[in-house]
C-alpha positions as a printed Julia matrix, in Angstrom:
186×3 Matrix{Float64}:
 -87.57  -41.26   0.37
 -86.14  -41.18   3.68
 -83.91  -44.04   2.73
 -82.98  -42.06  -0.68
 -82.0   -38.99   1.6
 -79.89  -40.98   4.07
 -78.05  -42.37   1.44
 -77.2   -39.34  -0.74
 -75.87  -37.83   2.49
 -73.93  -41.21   3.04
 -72.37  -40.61  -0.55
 -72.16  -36.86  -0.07
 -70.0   -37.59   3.25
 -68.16  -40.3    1.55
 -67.21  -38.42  -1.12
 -65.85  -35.36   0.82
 -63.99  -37.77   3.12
 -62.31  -39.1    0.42
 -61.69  -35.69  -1.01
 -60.32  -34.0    2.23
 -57.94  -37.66   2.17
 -56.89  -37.3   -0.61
 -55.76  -33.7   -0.3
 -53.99  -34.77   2.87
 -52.19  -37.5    1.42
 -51.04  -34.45  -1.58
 -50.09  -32.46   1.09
 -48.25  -35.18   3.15
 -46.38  -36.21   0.07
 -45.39  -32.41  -1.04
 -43.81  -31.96   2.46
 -42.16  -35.51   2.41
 -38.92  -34.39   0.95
 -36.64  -37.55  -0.28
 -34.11  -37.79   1.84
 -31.64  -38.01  -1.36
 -33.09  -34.73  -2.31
 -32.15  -33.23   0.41
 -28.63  -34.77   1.21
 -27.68  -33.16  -2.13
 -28.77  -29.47  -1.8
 -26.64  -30.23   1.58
 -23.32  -31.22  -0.13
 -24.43  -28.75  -3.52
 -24.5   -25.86  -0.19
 -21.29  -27.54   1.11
 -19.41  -27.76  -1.88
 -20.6   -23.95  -2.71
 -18.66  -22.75   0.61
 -16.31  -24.97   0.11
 -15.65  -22.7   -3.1
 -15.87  -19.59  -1.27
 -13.0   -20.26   1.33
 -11.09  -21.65  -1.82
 -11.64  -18.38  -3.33
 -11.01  -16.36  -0.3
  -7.4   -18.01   0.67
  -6.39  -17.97  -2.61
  -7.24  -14.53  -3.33
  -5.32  -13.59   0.12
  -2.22  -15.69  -1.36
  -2.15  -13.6   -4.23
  -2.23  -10.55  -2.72
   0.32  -11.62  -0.01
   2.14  -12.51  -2.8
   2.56   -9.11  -4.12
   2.85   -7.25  -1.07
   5.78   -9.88  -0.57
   7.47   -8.63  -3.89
   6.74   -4.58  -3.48
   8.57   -4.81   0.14
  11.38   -7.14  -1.12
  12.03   -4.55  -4.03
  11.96   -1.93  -1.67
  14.63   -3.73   0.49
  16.69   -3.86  -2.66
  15.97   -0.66  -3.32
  17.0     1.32  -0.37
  19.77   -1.41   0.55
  22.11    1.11   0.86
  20.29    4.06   2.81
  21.61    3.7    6.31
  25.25    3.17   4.92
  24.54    6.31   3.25
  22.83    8.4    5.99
  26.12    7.88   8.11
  27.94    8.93   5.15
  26.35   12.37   4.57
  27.88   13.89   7.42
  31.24   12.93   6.85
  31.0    14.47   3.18
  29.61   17.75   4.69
  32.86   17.63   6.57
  34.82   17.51   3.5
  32.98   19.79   1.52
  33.6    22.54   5.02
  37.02   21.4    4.53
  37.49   22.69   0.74
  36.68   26.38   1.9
  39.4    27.14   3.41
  41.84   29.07   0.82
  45.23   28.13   0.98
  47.84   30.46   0.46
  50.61   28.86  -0.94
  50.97   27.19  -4.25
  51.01   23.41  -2.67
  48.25   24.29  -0.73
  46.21   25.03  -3.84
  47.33   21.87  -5.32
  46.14   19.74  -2.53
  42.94   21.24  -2.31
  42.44   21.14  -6.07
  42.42   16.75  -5.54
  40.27   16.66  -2.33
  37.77   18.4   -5.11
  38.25   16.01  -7.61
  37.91   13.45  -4.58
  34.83   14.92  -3.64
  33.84   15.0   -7.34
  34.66   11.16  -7.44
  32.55   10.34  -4.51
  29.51   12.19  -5.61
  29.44   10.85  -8.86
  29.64    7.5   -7.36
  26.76    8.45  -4.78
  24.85    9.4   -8.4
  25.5     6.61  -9.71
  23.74    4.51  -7.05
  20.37    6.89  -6.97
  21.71    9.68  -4.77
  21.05   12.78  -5.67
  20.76   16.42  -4.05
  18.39   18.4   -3.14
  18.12   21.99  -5.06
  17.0    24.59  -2.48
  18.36   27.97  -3.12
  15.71   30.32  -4.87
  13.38   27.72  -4.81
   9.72   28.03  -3.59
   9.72   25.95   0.37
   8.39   22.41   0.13
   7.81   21.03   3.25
   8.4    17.49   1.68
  12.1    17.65   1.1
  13.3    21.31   2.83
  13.57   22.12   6.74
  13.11   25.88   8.01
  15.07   26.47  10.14
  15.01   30.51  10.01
  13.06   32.67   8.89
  14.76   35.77   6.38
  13.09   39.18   5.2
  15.23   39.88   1.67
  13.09   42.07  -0.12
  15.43   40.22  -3.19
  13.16   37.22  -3.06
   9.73   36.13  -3.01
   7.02   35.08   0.12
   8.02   31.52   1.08
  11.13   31.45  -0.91
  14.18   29.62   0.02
  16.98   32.23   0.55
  19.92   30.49   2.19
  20.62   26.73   2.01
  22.52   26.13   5.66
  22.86   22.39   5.01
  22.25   20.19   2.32
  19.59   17.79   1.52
  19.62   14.13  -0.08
  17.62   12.06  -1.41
  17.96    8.3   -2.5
  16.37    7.43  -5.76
  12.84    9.37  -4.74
  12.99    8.92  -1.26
  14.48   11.93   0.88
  16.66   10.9    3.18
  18.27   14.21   4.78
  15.82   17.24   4.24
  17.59   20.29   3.04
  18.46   23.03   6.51
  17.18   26.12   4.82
  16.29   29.55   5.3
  13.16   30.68   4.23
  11.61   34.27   2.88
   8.95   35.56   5.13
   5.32   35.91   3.75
């Protein structure tokens, strides 16, 4: 009986050995990854970023792209601005010079074609996106009117534009000279 005991034990002990090995080669095996396995999550996680930086600069490119065409279309645009700004003073000039009131008859004739000079050159101006500013009587806007000085005419409103001193451009819907006015009081 003794012999009967020793050898169920011997079984017994056999029988978990084998057991406990052969749960240790399933565990061995489940954490021996094939190397082919994982080579290709490697590229599949290269190729993914790969992707994303394709994405990316392309994606930049496009938008460079466009900020490329707004600017050049804004060069075209205001092309003529700074030919213009120098411009502006020398028509204020002429428009100072057509106050005067002549007294004699070929005095009134000359000043009656620097108008319709005048008349020519603004339209020309128009024609190209320049247009003036309207000040007089109208409420200040700081976007397109300087004060200058400050008026109390009961005749107008609070913040109301009451003399124009100087006037004001602007080049398609840009302003390029601010209107010198004189504004109503609060």
């Amino acid at each position: 009986m003794k012999k009967e005991a020793e050898e169920t034990v011997e079984e017994s002990t056999k029988e978990e050995a084998e057991k406990v090995k052969e749960e240790t080669t399933e565990e061995t095996a489940e954490e021996t990854v094939d190397p082919k396995d994982e080579k290709i999550k490697d590229l599949e996680s290269q190729i993914n970023k790969w992707k994303t930086d394709y994405y990316k600069v392309f994606a930049d490119m496009e938008n460079l792209k466009k900020r490329l065409k707004n600017e050049h279309a804004n060069q075209l645009k205001y092309a003529m601005q700074s030919f213009i700004e120098e411009l502006l003073p020398v028509i204020d000039n002429y428009e100072r010079s057509l106050t005067v009131e002549p007294e004699s008859e070929e005095g009134k004739n000359i000043l009656k074609g620097n108008k319709m000079i005048l008349n020519q050159l603004m339209n020309i101006l128009g024609k190209n996106g320049v247009t003036v500013i309207e000040a007089q009587g109208k409420e200040f806007d700081p976007n397109m009117h300087q004060a200058v000085m400050q008026d109390d005419n009961p005749d107008f409103g609070p913040n109301i534009v009451t003399e124009e001193l100087q006037k004001g451009y602007m080049l398609k819907d840009r302003v390029i000279r601010a209107t010198l006015v004189k504004v109503n009081k609060d």
